[in-house]
XYZ file of C-alpha atoms in Angstrom:
571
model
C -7.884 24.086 -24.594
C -10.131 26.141 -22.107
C -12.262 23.761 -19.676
C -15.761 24.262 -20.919
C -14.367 23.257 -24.483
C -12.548 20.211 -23.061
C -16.261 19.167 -21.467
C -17.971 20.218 -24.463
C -15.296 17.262 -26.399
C -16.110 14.876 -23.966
C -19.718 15.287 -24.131
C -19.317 14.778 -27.481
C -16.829 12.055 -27.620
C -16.819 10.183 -24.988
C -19.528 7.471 -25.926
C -17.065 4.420 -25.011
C -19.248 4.344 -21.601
C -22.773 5.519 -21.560
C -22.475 6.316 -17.842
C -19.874 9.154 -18.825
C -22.800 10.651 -21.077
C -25.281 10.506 -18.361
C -23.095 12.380 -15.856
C -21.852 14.862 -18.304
C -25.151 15.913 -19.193
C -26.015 16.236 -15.709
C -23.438 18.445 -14.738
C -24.723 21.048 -17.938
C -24.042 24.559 -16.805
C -22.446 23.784 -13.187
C -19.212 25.345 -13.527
C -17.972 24.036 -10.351
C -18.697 20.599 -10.809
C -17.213 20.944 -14.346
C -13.790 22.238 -13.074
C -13.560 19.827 -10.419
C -13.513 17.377 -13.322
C -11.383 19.412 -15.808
C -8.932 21.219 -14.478
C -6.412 18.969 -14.332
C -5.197 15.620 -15.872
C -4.561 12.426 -13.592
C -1.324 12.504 -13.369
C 0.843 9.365 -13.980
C 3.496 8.304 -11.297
C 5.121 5.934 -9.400
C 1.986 5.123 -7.661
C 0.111 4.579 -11.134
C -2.987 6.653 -11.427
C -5.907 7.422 -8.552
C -8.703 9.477 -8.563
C -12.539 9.234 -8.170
C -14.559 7.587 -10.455
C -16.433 9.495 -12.897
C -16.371 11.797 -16.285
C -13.548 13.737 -17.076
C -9.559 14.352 -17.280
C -9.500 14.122 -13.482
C -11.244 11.156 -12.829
C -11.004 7.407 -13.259
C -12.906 6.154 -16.169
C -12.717 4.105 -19.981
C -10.315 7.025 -21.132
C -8.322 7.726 -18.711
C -7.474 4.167 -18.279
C -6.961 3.774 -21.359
C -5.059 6.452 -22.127
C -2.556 5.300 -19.629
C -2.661 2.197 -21.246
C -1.650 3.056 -24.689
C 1.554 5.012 -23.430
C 2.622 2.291 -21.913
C 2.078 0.170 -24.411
C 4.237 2.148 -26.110
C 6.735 2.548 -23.251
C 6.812 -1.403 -23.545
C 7.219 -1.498 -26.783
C 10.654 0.777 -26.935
C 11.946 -1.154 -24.375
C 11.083 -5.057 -24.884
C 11.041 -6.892 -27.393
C 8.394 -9.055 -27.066
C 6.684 -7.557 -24.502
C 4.127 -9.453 -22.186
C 2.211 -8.071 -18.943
C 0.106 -9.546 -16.738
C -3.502 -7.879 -15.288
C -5.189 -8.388 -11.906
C -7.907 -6.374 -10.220
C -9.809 -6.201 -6.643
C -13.621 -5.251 -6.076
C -13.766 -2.497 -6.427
C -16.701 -0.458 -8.661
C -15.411 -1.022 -12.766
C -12.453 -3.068 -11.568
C -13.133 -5.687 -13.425
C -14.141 -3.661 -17.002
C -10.946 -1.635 -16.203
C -8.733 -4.212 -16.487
C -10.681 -5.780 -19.570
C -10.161 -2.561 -21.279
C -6.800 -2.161 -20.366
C -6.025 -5.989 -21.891
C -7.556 -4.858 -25.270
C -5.403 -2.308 -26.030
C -2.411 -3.836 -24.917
C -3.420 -6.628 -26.950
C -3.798 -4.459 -29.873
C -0.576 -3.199 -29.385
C 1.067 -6.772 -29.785
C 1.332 -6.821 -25.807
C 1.090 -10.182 -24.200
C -1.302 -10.239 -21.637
C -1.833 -12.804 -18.703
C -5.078 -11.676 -16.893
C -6.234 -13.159 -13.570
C -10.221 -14.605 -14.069
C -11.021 -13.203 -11.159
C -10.172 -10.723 -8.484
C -6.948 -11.421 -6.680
C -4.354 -9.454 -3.996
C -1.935 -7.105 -5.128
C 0.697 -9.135 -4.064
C -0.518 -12.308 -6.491
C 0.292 -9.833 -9.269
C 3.183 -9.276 -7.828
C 4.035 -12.753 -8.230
C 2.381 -13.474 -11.059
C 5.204 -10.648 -12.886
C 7.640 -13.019 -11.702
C 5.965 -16.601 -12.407
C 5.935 -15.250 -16.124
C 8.645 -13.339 -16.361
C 6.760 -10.369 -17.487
C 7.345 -7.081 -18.624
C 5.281 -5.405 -16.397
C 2.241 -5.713 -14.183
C -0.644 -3.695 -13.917
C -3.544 -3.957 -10.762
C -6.776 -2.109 -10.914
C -7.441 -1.111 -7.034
C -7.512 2.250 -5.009
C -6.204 0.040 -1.996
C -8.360 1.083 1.249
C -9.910 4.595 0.078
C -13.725 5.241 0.182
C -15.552 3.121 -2.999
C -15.810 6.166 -5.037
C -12.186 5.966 -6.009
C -10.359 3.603 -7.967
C -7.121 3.199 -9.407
C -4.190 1.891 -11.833
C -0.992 0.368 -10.421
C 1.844 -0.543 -12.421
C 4.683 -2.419 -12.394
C 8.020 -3.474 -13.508
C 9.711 -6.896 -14.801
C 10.880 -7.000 -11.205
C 7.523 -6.888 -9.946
C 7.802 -4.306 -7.908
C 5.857 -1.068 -8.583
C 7.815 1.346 -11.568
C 10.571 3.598 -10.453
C 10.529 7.052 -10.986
C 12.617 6.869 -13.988
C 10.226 4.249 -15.688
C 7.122 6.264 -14.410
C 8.275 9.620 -15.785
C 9.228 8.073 -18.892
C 5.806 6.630 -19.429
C 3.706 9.468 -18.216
C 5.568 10.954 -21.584
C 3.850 8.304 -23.908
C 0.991 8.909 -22.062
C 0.417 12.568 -23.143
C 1.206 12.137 -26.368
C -2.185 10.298 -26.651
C -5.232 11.589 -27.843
C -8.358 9.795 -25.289
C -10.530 10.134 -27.983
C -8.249 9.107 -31.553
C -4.950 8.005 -30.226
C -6.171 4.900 -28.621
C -5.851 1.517 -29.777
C -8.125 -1.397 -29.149
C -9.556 -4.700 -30.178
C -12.464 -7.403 -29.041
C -11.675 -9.185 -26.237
C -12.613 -12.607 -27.732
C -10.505 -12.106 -30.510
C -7.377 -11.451 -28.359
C -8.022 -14.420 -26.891
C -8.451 -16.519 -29.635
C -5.823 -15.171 -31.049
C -3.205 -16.042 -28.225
C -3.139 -12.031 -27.042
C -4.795 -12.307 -24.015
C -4.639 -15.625 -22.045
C -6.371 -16.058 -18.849
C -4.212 -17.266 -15.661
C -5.105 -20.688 -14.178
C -5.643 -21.944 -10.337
C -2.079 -22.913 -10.380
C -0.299 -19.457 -10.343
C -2.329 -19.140 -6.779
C -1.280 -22.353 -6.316
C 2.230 -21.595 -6.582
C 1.899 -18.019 -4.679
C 0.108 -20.100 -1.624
C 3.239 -22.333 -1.931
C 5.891 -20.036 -1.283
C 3.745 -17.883 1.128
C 4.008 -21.132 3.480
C 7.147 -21.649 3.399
C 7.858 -18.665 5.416
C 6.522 -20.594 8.739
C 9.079 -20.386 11.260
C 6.871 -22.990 13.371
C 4.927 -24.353 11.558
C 3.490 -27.769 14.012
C 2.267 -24.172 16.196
C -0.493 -23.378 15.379
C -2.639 -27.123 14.573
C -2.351 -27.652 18.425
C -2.919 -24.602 19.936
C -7.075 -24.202 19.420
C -6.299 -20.576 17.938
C -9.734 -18.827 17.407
C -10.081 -16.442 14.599
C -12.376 -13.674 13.093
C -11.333 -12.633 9.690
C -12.750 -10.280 7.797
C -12.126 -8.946 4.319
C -13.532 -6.038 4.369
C -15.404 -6.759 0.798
C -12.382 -7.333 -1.004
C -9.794 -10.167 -2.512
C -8.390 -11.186 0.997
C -11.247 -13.596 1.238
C -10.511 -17.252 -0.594
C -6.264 -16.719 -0.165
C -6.300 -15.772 3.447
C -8.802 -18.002 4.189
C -6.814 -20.859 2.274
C -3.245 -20.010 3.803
C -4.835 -19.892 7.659
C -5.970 -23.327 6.779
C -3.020 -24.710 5.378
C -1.367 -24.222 8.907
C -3.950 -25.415 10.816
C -5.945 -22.513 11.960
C -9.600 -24.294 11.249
C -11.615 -21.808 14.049
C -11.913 -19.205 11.254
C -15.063 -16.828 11.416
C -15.456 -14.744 8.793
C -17.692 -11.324 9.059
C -20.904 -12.115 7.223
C -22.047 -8.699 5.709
C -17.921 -8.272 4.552
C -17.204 -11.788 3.165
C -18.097 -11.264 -0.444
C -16.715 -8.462 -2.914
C -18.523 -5.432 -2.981
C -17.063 -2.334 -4.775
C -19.612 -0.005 -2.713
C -18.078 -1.362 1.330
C -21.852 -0.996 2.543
C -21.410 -1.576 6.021
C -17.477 0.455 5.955
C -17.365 3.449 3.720
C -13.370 3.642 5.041
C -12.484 -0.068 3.981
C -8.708 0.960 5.958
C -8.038 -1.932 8.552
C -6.077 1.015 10.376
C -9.257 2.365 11.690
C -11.964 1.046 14.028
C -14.661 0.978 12.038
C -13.129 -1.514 9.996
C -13.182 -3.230 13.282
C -17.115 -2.692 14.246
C -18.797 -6.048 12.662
C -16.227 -7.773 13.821
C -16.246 -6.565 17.408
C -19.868 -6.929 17.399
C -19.300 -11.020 15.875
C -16.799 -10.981 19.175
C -19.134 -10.744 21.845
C -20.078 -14.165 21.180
C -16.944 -15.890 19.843
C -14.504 -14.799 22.215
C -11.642 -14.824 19.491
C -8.542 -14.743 20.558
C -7.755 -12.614 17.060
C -9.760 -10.301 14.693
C -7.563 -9.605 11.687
C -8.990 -7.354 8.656
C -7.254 -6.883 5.315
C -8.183 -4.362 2.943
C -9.794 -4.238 -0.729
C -6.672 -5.295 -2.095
C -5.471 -7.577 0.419
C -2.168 -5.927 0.378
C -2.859 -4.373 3.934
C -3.641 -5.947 7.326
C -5.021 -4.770 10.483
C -5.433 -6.989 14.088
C -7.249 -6.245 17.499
C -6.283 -8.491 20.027
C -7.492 -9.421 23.584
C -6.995 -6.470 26.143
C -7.309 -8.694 29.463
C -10.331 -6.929 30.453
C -12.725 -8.983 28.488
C -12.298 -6.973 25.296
C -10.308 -5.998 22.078
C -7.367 -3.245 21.721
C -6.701 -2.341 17.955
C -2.843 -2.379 17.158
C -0.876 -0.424 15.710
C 1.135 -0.783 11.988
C 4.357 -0.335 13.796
C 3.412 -2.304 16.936
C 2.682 -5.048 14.736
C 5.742 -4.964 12.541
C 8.693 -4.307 15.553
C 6.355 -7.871 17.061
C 6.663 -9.937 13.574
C 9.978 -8.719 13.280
C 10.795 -9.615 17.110
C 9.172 -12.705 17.034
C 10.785 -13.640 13.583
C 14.458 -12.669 14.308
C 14.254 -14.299 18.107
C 12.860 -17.890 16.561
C 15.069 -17.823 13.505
C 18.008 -17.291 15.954
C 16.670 -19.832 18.290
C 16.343 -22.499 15.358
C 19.880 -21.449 13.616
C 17.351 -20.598 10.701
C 19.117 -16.892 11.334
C 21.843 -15.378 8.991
C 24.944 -14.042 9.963
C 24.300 -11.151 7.309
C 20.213 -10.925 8.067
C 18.684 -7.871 6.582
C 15.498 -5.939 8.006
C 13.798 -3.128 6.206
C 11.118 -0.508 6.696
C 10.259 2.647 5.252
C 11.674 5.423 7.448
C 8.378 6.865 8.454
C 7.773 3.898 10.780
C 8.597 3.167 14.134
C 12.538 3.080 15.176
C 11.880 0.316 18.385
C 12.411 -2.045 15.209
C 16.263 -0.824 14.304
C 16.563 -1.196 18.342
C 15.319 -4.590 18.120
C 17.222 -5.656 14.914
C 20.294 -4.437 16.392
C 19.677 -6.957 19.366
C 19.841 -10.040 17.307
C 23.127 -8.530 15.239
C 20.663 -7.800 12.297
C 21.680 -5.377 9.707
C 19.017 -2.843 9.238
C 18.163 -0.386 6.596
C 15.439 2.961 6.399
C 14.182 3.468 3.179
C 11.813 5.966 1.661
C 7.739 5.506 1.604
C 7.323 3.693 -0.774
C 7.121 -0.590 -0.910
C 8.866 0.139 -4.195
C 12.114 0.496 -2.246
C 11.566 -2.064 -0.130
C 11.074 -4.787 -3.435
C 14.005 -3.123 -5.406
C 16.081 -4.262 -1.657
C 15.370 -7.478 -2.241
C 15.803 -7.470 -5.961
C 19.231 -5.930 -5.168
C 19.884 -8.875 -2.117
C 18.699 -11.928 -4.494
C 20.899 -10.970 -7.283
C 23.387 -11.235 -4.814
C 22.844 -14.733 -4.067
C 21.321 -13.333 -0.420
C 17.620 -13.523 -0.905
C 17.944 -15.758 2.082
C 18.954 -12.963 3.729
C 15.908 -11.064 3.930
C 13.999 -11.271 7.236
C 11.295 -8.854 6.388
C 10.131 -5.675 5.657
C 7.300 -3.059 6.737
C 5.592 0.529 6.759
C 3.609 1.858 9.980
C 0.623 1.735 7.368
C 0.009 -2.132 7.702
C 2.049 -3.033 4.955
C 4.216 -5.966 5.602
C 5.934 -8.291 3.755
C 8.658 -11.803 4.699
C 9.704 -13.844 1.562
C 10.855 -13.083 -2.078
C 7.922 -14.400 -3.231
C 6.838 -10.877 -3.846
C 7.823 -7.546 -4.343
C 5.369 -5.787 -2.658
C 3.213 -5.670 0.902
C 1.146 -8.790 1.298
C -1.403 -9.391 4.171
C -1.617 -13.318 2.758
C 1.917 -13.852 4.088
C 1.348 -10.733 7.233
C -2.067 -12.433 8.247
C -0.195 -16.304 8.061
C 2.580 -15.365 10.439
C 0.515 -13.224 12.877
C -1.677 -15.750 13.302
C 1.271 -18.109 14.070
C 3.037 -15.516 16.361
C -0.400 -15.370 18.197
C -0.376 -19.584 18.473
C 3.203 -19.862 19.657
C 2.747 -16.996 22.250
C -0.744 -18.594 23.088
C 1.393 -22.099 23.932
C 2.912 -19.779 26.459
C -0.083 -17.974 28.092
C 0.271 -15.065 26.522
C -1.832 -12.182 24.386
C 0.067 -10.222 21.734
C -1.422 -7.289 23.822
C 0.895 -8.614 26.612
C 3.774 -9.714 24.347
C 4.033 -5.818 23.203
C 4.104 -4.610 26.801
C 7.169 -6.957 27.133
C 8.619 -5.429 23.852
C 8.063 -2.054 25.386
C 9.500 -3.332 28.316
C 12.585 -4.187 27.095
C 13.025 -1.581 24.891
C 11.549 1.445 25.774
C 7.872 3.274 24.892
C 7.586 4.145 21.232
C 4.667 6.747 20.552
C 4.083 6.627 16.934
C 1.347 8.763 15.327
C 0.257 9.792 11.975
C -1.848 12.765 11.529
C -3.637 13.560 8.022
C -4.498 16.706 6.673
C -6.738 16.599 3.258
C -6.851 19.557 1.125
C -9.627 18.829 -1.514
C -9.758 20.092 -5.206
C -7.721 22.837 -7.199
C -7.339 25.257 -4.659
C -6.568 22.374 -2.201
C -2.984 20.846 -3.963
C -1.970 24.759 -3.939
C -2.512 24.647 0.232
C -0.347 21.942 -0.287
C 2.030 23.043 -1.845
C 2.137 26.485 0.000
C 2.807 24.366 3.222
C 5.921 22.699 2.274
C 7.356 25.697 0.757
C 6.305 27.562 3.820
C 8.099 24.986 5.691
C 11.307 24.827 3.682
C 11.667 28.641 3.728
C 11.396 28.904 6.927
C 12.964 26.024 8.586
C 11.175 25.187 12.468
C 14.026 26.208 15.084
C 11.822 23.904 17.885
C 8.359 22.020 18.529
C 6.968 22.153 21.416
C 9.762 23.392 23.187
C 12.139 20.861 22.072
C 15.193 21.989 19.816
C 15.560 20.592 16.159
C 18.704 18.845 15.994
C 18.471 17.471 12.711
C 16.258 19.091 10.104
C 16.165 16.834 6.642
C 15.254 17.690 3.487
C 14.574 14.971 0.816
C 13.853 17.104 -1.723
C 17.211 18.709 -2.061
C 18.874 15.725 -0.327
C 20.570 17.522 1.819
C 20.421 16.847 5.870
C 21.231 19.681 8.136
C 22.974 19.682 11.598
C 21.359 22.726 13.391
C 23.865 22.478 16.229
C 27.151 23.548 13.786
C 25.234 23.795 10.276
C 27.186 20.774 8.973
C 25.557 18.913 5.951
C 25.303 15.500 4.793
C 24.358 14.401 1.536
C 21.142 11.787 1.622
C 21.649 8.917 0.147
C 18.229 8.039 -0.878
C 16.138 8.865 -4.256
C 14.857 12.544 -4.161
C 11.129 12.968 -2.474
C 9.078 16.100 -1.326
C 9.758 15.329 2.235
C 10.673 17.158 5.723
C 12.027 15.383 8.890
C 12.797 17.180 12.114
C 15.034 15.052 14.690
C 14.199 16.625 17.505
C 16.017 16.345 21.454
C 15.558 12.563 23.243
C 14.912 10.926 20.001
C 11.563 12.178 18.970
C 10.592 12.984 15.339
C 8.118 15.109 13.391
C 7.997 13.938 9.430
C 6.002 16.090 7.381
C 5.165 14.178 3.220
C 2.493 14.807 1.117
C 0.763 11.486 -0.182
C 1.633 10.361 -3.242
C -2.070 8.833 -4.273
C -4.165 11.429 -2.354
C -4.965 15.165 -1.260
C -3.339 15.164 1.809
C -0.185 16.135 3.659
C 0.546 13.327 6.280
C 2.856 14.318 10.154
C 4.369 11.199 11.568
C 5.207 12.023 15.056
C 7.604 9.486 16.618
C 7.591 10.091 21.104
C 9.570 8.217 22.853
C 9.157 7.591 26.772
C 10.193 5.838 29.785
C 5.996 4.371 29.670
C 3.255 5.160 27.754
C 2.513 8.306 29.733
C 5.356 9.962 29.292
C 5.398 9.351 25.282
C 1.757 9.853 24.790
C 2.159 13.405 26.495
C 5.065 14.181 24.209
C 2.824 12.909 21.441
C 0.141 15.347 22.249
C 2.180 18.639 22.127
C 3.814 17.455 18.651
C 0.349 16.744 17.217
C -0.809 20.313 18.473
C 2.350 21.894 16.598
C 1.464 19.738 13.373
C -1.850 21.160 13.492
C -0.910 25.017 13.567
C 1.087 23.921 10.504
C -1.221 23.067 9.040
C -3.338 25.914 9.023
């Protein structure tokens, strides 16, 4: 079907929402604006769907969702028996109706469905998967993009997010289904009455805040140390659990951002809601003048995320970094546990292999075994999974990617800022005991072990003509493999896609031992690294440059000249 008659069905057919209507008719006759939304299907994959909301194939809306829905229904259907599934959502615009929607049809499809009555964090649906012993999971979030996207997640029984197996095996259903007659759907009420649908009570947050505090490592800390905080949750779910964990241990000085406290789909004063960016930062900062915290700590829309700025010794506030702040939890969890005899002789450590390698070098300090996994917190969960089944869930010290996902405890399978924002703000206590910033804690890190430039550059490459750039680029790349950047020699050139990694030196080759992904990594001389991956939930090809340096000179210069020889790539 051409893509004027595909909008001339929807304008037709797509009644479900009245605000689909409205915007089809008012993009009548503008072929560009038509294409944008027709030229493609969302496509289904690991990473659920994403897109912007609106009318049309390639956007988020009543059809799409529920399109998705149906097939995997019907994936769930072929593979459990009685199949069940549990629903939460974050604040973001149609949320909410999304994941009503989504609970009809699975209940029409004789789907069990435990739905959260109000907006929760990723990682509570995590653990709610697990609490139930679902099937799957499904969240209704676009994480920390701008408010005109949304987006599905899904999950497995293990409550981590699907694998690509399960993913490509449901996208399947899921185009087998008609939006408009291969649906199927009942009233809400009714599914509730009739058992189909049940709503989720306070004690599954209960239960989640429960095992969150268990991972305290000191846990008398933080009561006596006069911690200060400002908190702010950028609009989203973060607000009652962080808010309820931070008082749990003791941290009562909590000052939370005014204008961000409550949800709000539209982020009025943050268009980015992305705690990995300052302007997630600017209330705050402002609210700091006054308080003199000695911690500002943002989480985003879904609360799976967390950001900090912390004092610079100069009377004001230094963002850190996603890898800064994971090699310091990890440092700070790995030297207590050790001190305590809380630490296993067969510890495990995790992050995806994107981020920062100071935290191998610190792992291998305290003996800790320590494993690189693809991007992805899906690998990360299906570790554990693997560990606990073991009998060594114990074993797990944490896990993390340089994007301010981290995660300590089996309580959940994927990144949780409830559990990231608990133990940062106990780190920041026990070093405060000692007269000491985090700022100045990293310089000691550094110190020890050496400067670790990390840097991730992103490159977005809008619409239809945009994902061929993208494509073009890593083909471009892979054809031509880079002999040097900026005058330092490739040593190791990886290819995930073909799983195959290259020694330049004598041509030798390796097998990779990791699922296939559409990734390049460049070792290059004195340990620096160039990673080049497109995103898997957005239009843009993403260069993590690792520098390393005697001082932060030295690795910020090296820095530089890789980012100027991503950028040419990029062209």
């Amino acid at each position: 079907m051409d893509i004027n008659a595909l909008y001339s069905q929807w304008l037709e057919n797509a009644t479900a929402d009245p605000d689909l209507i409205k915007e089809l008719e008012g993009i009548r006759d503008n072929d560009e604006e038509i294409l944008d939304r027709f030229y493609r299907s969302l496509e289904f994959g690991t990473a659920g769907l994403r897109g912007v909301i609106g009318a049309g194939t390639n956007r988020m809306n009543y059809y799409t969702v529920c399109q998705a829905t149906q097939g995997l229904s019907d994936f769930l259907n072929r593979h459990f028996e009685n199949p069940s599934i549990a629903i939460g959502y974050d604040s973001r615009i149609k949320s909410d109706y999304f994941s009503k929607e989504a609970a009809k049809v699975l209940a029409a499809n004789g789907v069990k469905v435990y739905l959260y009555k109000e907006l929760e964090p990723t990682p509570c649906l995590s653990f709610a998967i697990r609490y139930f012993k679902t099937s799957s999971g499904i969240i209704l979030t676009a994480s920390h993009n701008p408010a005109k996207y949304n987006g599905y997640k899904c999950y497995n029984s293990n409550g981590y997010q699907m694998t690509d197996e399960e993913a490509g095996e449901t996208y399947e259903y899921i185009k087998k289904v008609d939006y408009f007659t291969g649906i199927k759907t009942m009233d809400f009420d009714e599914a509730v009455e009739k058992g189909l649908i049940e709503y989720m009570g306070d004690e599954v947050i209960d239960a989640f805040l429960d095992e969150v505090v268990k991972q305290c490592v000191n846990p008398d800390v933080v009561k006596a140390s006069g911690l200060k905080v400002i908190y702010t949750p950028l609009n989203g779910t973060g607000n009652k659990p962080v808010r309820k964990i931070l008082d749990r241990i003791g941290v009562k000085d909590v000052y939370v951002v005014p204008q961000q406290e409550l949800p709000d789909g539209n982020f009025p004063t943050c268009p980015f809601p992305n705690p990995e960016i300052k302007q997630a930062f600017e209330c705050a900062l402002e609210m700091a003048k006054d308080i003199q915290p000695d911690l500002l700590l943002a989480t985003d829309p879904d609360c799976d995320r967390v950001g900090i700025a912390v004092q610079d010794g100069n009377g004001g506030y230094k963002l850190m970094s996603g890898n800064e702040v994971g090699a310091m939890m990890l440092n700070y969890l790995l030297s207590q546990k050790k001190e305590k005899g809380m630490l296993s002789e067969n510890s495990v450590a995790v992050k995806s292999f994107v981020s920062t390698d100071l935290a191998e070098v610190i792992a291998k300090k305290y003996n800790c075994t320590f494993k690189n996994l693809l991007t992805g917190f899906k690998y990360i969960g299906e570790l554990i999974t693997q560990l606990e089944a073991q009998g060594r869930a114990d074993d797990f010290v944490m896990g993390f990617e340089e994007s301010y996902g981290y995660l300590a405890g089996t309580h959940a399978r994927d990144k949780d800022a409830v559990v990231a924002s608990m133990l940062i703000c106990e780190m920041a206590a026990y070093y405060k005991a000692q007269g000491k910033s985090l700022a100045q804690v990293m310089d000691e890190i550094y110190d020890e072990f050496g400067y670790y430039c990390n840097t991730v550059s992103s490159y977005t490459f809008e619409g239809a003509s945009g994902m061929e750039k993208m494509a073009g680029i890593m083909d471009s790349l892979r054809n031509n493999a880079p002999e040097s950047f900026a005058g330092m020699r490739v040593t190791v050139a990886d290819d995930y896609k073909t799983s195959v990694s290259t020694n330049v030196a004598d041509g030798s080759t390796r097998v990779i031992e990791l699922p296939k992904s559409n990734v390049l990594a460049y070792t290059l001389t004195d340990g620096n690294k160039i990673i080049v991956r497109p995103s898997g939930t957005e239009p843009k090809i993403k260069a993590y440059i690792t520098a390393v340096g005697k001082d932060k000179a030295q690795a910020q210069a090296i820095a530089d000249k890789l980012l100027a020889e991503a950028d040419k790539l990029m062209k």
